[in-house]
PDB file of C-alpha atoms in Angstrom:
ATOM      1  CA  UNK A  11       0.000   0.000   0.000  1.00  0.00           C
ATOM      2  CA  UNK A  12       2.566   2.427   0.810  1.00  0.00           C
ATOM      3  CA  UNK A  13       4.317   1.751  -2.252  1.00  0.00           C
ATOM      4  CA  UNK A  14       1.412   2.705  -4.513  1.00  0.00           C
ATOM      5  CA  UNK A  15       0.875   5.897  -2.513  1.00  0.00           C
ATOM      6  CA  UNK A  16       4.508   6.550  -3.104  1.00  0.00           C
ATOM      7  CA  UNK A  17       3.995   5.577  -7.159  1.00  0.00           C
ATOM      8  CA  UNK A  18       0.683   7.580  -7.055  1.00  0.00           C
ATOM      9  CA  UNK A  19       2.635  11.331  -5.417  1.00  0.00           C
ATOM     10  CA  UNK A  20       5.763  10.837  -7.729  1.00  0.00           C
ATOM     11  CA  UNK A  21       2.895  10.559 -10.206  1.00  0.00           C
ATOM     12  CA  UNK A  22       1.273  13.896  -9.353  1.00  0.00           C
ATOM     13  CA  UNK A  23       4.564  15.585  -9.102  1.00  0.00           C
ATOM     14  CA  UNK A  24       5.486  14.745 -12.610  1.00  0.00           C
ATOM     15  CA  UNK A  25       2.541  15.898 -13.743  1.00  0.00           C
ATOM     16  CA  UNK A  26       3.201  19.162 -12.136  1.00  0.00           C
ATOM     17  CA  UNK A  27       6.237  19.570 -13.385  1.00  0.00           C
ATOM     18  CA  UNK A  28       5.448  18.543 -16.768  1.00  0.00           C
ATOM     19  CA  UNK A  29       2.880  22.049 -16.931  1.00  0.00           C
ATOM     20  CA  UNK A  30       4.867  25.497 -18.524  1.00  0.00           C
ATOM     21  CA  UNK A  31       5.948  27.629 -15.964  1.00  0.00           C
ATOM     22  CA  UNK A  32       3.293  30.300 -15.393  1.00  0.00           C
ATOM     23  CA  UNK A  33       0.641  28.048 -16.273  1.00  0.00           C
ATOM     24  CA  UNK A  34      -2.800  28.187 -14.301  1.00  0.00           C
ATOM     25  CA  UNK A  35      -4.021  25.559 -12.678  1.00  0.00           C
ATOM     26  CA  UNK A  36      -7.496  26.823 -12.050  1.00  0.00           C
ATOM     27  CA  UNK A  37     -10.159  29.621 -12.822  1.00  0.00           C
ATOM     28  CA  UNK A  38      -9.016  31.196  -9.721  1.00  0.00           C
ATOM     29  CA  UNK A  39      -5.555  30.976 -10.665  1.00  0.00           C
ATOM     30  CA  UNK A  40      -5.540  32.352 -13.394  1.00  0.00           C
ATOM     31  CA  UNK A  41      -7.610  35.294 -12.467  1.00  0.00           C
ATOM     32  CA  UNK A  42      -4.967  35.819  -9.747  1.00  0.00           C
ATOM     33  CA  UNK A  43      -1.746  35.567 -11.830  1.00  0.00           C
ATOM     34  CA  UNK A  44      -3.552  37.508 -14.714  1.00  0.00           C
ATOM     35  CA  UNK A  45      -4.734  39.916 -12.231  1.00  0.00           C
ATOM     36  CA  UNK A  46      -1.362  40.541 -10.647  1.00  0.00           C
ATOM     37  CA  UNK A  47       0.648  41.035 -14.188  1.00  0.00           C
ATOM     38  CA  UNK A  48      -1.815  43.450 -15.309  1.00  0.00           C
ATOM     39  CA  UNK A  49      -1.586  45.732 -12.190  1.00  0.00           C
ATOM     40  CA  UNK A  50       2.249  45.235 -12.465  1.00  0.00           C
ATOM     41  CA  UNK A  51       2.236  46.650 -16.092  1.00  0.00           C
ATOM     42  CA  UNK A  52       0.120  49.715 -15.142  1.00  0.00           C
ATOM     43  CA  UNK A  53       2.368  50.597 -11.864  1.00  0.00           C
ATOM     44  CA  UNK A  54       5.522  49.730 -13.350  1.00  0.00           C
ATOM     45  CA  UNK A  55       4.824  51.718 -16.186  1.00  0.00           C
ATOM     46  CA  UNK A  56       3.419  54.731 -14.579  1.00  0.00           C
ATOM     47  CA  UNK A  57       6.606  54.801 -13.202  1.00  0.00           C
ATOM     48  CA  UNK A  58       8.355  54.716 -16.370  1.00  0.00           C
ATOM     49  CA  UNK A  59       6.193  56.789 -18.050  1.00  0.00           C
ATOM     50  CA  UNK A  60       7.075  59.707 -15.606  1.00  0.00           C
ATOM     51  CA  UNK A  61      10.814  58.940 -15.274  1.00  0.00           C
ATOM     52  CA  UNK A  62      12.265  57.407 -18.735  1.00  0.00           C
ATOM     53  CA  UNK A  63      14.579  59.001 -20.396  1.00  0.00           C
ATOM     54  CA  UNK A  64      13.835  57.404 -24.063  1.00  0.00           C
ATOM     55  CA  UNK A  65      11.352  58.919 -25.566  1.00  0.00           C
ATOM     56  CA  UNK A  66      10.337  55.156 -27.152  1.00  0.00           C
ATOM     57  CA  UNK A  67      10.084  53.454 -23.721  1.00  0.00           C
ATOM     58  CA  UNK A  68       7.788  56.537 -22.142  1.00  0.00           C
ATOM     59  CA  UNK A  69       5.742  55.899 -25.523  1.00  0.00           C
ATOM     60  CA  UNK A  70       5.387  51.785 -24.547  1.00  0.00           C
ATOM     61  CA  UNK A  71       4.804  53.033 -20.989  1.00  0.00           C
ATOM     62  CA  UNK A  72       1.838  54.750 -22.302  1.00  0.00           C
ATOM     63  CA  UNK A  73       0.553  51.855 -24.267  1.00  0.00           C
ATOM     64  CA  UNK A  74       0.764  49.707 -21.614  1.00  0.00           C
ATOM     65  CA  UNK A  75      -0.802  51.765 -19.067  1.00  0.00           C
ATOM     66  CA  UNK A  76      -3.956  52.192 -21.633  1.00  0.00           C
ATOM     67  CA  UNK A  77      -3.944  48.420 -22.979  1.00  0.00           C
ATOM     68  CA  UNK A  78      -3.873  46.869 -19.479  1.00  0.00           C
ATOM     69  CA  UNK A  79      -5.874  49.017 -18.058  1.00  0.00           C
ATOM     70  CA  UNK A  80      -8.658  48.024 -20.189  1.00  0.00           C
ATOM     71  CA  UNK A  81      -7.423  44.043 -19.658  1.00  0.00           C
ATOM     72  CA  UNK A  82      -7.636  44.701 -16.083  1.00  0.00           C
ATOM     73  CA  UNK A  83     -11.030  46.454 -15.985  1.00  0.00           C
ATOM     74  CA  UNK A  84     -12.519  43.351 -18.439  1.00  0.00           C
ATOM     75  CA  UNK A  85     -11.175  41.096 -16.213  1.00  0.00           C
ATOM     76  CA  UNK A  86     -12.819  42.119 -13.039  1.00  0.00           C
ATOM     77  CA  UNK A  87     -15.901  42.318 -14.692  1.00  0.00           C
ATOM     78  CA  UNK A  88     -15.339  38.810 -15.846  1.00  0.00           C
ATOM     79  CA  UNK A  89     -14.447  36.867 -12.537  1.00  0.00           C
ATOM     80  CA  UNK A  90     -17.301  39.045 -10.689  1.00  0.00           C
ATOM     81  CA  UNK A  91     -19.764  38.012 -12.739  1.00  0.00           C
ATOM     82  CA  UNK A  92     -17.948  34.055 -12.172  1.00  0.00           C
ATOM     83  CA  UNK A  93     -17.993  34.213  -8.754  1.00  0.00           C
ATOM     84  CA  UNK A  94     -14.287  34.834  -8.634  1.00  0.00           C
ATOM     85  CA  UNK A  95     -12.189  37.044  -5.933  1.00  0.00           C
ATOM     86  CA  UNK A  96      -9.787  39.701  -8.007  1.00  0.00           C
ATOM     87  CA  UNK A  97      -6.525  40.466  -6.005  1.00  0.00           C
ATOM     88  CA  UNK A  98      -6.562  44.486  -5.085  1.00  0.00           C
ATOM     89  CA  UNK A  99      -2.604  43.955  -4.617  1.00  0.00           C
ATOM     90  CA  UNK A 100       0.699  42.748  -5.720  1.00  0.00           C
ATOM     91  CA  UNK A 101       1.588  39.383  -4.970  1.00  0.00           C
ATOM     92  CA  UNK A 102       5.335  39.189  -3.773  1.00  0.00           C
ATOM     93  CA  UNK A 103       7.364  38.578  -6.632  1.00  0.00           C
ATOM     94  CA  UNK A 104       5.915  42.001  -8.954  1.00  0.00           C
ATOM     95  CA  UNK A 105       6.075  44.433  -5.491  1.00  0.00           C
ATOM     96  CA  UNK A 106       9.852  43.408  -5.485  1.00  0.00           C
ATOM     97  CA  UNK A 107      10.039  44.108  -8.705  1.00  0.00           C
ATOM     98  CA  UNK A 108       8.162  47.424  -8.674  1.00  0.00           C
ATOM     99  CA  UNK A 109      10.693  48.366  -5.692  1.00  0.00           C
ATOM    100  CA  UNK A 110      13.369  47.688  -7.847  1.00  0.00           C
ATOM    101  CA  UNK A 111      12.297  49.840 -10.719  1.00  0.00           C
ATOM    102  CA  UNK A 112      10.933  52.402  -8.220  1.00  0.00           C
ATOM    103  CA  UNK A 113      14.519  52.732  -6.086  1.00  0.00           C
ATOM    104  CA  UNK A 114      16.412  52.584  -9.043  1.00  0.00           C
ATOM    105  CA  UNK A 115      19.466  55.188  -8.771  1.00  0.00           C
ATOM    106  CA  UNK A 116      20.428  55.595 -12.614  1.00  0.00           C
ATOM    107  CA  UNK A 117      17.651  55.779 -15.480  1.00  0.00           C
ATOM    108  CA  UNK A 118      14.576  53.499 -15.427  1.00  0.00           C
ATOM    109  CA  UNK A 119      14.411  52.377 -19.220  1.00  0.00           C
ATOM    110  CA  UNK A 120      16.474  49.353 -18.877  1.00  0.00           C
ATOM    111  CA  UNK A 121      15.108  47.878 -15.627  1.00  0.00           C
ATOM    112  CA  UNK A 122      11.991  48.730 -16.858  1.00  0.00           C
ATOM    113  CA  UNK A 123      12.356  47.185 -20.495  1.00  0.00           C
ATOM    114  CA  UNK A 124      13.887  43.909 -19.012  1.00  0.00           C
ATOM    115  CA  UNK A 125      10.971  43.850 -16.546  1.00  0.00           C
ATOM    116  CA  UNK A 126       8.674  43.913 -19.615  1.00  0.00           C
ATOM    117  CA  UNK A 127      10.460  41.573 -21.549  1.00  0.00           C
ATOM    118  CA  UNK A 128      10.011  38.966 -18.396  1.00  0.00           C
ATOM    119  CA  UNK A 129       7.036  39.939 -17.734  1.00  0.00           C
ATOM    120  CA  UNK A 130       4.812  39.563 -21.660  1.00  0.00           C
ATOM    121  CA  UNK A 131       7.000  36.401 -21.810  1.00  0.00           C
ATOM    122  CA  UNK A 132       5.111  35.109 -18.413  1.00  0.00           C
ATOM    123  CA  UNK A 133       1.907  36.533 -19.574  1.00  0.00           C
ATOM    124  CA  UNK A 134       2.167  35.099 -23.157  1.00  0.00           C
ATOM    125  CA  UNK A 135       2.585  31.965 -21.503  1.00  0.00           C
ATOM    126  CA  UNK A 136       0.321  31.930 -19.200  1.00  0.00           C
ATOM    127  CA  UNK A 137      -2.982  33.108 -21.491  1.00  0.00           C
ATOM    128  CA  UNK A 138      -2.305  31.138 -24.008  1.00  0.00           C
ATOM    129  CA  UNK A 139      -1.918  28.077 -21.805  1.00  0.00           C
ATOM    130  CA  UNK A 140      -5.524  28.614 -20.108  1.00  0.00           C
ATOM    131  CA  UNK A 141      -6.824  29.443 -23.827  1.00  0.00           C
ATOM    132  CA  UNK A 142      -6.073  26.005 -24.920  1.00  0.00           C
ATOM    133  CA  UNK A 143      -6.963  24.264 -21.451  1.00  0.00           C
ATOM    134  CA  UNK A 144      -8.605  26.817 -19.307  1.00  0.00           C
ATOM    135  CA  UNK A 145     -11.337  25.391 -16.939  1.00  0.00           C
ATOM    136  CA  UNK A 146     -13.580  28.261 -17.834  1.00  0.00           C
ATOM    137  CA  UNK A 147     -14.941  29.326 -20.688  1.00  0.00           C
ATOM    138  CA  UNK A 148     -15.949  32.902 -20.589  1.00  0.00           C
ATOM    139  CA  UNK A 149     -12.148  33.082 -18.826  1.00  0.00           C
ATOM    140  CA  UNK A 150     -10.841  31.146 -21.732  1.00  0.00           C
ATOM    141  CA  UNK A 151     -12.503  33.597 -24.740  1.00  0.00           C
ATOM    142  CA  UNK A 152     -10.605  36.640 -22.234  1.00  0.00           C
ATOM    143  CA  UNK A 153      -7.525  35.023 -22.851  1.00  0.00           C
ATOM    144  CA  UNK A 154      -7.640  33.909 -26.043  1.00  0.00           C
ATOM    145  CA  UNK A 155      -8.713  37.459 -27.342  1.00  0.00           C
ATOM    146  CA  UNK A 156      -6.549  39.070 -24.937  1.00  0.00           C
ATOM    147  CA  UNK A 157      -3.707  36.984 -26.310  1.00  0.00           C
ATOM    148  CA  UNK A 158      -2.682  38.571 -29.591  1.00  0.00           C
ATOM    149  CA  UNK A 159      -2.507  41.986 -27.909  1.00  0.00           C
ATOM    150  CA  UNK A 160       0.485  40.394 -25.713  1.00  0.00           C
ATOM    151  CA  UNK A 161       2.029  39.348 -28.846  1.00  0.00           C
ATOM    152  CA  UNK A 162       1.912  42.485 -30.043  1.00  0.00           C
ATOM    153  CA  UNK A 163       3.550  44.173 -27.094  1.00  0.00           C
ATOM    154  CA  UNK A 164       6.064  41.316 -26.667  1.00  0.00           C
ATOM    155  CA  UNK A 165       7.113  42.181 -30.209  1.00  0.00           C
ATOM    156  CA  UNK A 166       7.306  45.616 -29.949  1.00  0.00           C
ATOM    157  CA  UNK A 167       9.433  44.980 -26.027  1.00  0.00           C
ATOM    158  CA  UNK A 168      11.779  43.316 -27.794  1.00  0.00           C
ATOM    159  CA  UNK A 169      11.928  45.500 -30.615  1.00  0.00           C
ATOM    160  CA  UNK A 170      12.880  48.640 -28.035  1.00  0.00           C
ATOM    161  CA  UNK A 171      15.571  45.865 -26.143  1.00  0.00           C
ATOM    162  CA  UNK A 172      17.476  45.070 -29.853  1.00  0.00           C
ATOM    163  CA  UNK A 173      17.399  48.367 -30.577  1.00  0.00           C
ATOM    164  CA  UNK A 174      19.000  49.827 -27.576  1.00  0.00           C
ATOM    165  CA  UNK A 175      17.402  52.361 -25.173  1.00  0.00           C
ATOM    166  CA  UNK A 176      19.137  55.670 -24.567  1.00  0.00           C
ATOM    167  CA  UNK A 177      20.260  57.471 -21.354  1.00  0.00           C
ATOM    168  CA  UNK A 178      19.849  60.944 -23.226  1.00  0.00           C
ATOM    169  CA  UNK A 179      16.334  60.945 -24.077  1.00  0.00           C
ATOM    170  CA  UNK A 180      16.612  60.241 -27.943  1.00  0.00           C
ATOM    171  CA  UNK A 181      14.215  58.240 -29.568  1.00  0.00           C
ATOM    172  CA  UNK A 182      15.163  54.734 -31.834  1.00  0.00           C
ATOM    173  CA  UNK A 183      15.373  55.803 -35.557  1.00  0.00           C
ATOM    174  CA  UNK A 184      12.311  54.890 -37.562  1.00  0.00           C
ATOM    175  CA  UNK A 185      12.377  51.652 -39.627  1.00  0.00           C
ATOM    176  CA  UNK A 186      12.715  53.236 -43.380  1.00  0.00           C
ATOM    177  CA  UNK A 187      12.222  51.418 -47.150  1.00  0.00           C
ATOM    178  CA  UNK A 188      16.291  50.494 -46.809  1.00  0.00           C
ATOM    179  CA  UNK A 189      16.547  49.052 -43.516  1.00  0.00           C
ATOM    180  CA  UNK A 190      16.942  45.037 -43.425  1.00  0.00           C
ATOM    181  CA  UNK A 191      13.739  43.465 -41.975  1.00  0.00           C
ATOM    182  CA  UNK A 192      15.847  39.986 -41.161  1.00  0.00           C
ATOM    183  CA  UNK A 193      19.369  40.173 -40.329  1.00  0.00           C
ATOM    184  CA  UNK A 194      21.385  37.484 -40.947  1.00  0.00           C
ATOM    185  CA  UNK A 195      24.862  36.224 -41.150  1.00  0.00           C
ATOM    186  CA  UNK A 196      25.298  34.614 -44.251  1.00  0.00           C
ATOM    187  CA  UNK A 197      22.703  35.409 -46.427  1.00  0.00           C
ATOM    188  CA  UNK A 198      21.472  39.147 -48.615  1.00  0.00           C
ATOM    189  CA  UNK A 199      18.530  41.006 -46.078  1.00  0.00           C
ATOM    190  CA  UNK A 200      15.207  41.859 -48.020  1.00  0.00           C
ATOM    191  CA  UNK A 201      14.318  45.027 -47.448  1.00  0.00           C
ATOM    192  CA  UNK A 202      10.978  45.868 -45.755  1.00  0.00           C
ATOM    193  CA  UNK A 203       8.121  45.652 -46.472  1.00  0.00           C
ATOM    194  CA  UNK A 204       8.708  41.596 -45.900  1.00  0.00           C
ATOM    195  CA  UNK A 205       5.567  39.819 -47.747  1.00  0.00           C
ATOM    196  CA  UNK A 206       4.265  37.012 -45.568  1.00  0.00           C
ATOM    197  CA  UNK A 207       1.105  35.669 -43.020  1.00  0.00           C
ATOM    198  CA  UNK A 208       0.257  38.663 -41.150  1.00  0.00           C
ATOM    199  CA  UNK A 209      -1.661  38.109 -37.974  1.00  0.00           C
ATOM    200  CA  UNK A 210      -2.346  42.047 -37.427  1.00  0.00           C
ATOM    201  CA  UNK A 211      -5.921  42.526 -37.023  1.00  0.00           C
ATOM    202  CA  UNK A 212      -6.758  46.325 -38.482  1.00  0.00           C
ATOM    203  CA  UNK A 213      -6.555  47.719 -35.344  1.00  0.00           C
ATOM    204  CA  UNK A 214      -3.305  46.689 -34.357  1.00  0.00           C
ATOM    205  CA  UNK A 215      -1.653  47.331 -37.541  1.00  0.00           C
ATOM    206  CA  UNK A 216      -3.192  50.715 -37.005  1.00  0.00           C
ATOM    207  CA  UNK A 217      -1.822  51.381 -33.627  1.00  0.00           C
ATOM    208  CA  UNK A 218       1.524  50.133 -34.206  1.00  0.00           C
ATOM    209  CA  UNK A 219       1.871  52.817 -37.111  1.00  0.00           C
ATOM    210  CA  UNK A 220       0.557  55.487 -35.022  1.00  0.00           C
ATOM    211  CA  UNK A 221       3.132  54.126 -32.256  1.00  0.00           C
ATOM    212  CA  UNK A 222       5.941  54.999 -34.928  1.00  0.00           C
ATOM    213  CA  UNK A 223       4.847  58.748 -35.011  1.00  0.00           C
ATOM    214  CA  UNK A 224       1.687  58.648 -38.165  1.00  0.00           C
ATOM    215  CA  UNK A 225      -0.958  60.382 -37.486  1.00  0.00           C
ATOM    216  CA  UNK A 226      -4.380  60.114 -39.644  1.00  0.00           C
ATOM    217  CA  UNK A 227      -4.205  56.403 -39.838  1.00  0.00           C
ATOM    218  CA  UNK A 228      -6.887  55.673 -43.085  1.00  0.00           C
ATOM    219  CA  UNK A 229      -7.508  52.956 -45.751  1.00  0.00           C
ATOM    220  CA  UNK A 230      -5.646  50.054 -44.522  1.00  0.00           C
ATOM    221  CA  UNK A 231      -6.066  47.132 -46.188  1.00  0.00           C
ATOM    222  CA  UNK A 232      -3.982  44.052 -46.335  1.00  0.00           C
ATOM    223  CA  UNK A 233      -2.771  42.837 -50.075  1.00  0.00           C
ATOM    224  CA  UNK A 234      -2.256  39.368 -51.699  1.00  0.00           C
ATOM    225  CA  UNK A 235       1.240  39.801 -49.790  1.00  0.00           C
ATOM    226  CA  UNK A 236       0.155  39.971 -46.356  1.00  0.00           C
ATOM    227  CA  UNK A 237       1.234  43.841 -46.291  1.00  0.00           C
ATOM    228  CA  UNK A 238      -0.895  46.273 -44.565  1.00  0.00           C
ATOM    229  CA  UNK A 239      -1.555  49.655 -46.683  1.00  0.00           C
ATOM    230  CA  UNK A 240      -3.057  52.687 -46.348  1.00  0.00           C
ATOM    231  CA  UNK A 241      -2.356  56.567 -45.832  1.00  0.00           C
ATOM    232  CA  UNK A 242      -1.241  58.238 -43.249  1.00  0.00           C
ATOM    233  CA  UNK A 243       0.693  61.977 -42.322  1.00  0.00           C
ATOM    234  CA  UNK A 244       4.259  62.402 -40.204  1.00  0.00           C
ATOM    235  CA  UNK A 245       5.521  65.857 -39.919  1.00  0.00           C
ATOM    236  CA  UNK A 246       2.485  67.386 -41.841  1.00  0.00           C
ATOM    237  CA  UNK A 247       3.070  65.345 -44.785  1.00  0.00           C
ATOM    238  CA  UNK A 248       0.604  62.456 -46.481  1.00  0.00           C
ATOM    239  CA  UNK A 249       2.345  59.730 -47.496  1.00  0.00           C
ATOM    240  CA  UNK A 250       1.899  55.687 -48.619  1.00  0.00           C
ATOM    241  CA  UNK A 251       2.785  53.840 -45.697  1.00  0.00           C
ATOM    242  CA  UNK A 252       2.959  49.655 -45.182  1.00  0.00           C
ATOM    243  CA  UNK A 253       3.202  47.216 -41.720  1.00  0.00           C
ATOM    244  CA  UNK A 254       4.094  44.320 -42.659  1.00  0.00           C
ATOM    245  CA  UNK A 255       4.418  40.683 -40.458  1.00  0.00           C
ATOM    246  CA  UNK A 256       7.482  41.234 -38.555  1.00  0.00           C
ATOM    247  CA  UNK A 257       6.107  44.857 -37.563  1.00  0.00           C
ATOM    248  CA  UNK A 258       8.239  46.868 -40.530  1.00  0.00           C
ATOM    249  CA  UNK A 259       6.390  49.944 -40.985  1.00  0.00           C
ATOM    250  CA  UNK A 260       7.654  51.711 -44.113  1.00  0.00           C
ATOM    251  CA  UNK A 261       6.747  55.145 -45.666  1.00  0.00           C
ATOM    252  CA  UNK A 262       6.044  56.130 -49.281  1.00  0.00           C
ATOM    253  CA  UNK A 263       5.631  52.549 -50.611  1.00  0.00           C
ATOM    254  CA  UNK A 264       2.895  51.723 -53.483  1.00  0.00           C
TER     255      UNK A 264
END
């Protein structure tokens, strides 16, 4: 008998183990670990948003503080109407890391960018896990719709981290119709606009080229190539401009 307990725990464990890190194992958990992310993106980036130094980061700090905001707010409505208790505070692990970023003697953008970059790679994880296996299904359409908007800022996270952020306040240069959209080691770069499956919804293809500095975002529509198109003005100029998949947004293309 006690052998077959002992077969049936180091069963269990395995199991545990064998689910991704920042899975949930429960409607309850992952209302808690959602809940908790999403107030650490709006506090750690209200931070940021006052204190950054590069102009790109504050911008991200922005985006975050609107984008989760709304997460957070659909959320609550969510597990209320489930029967489900919404933390009102950090857990342990984000209030250290909000200390961090808030006692932080130099500049905030790199603490704060690596935070993000930790943090959508937890929250990617974790809603897409409960999407696919989620015990609840109105919890399970949040995360799955919730989902690509993670993507989105994961991409653009690491987009800010390659690039570099400054300590003086200047902004990354813009993507333009002669910078490579792949770099690689061996092989010629194709230059952006990079045709392929494009899983921008209108929206976010809109936002992200607003995000760059466009203005009067109109007439986007997505060719045979997977390129978004449309018009849009910088600097009081109309111009062409294209997103394509990897997030490229060019100006003056046909």
């Amino acid at each position: 008998m006690n052998n077959r307990m002992l077969l049936a725990l180091a069963t269990a464990t395995a199991m545990t183990f064998a689910l991704p890190a920042f899975a949930a194992d429960s409607a309850q958990d992952f209302v808690d670990k959602a809940a908790a992310g999403g107030m650490f993106e709006v506090d750690s980036s209200k931070i940021a948003e006052d204190t950054a130094q590069d102009q790109a980061v504050k911008d991200f700090a922005q985006k975050m503080i609107d984008d989760h905001g709304a997460a957070n707010a659909k959320l609550q409505t969510i597990a209320g109407e489930q029967k489900l208790t919404v933390p009102k505070e950090l857990d342990a692990k984000h209030k250290a890391d909000l200390d961090t970023l808030q006692n932080a003697k130099d500049a905030v953008d790199k603490p704060y960018v690596q935070l993000q970059r930790d943090a959508h790679s937890e929250a990617v994880t974790l809603f897409e896990s409960y999407a696919k296996d989620g015990d609840n299904a109105q919890l399970k359409t949040f995360a799955s719709e919730t989902l690509p908007t993670l993507k989105m800022h994961q991409e653009m996270i690491e987009k800010i981290a390659a690039t570099g952020t400054s300590t003086t306040g200047e902004a990354a240069p813009a993507t333009s119709s002669t910078t490579p959209a792949v770099t690689t080691t061996d092989t010629a770069n194709p230059a952006a606009p990079v045709p392929g499956a494009n899983s921008f919804t209108e929206d976010q293809a809109k936002d992200r080229i607003q995000d760059a500095g466009y203005s009067d975002v109109s007439k986007l529509t997505k060719d045979e190539q997977g390129i978004w198109r449309g018009q849009a003005t910088k600097d009081g100029k109309n111009t062409t401009v294209a997103l394509d998949y990897q997030g490229n947004i060019v100006a003056g293309t046909n």
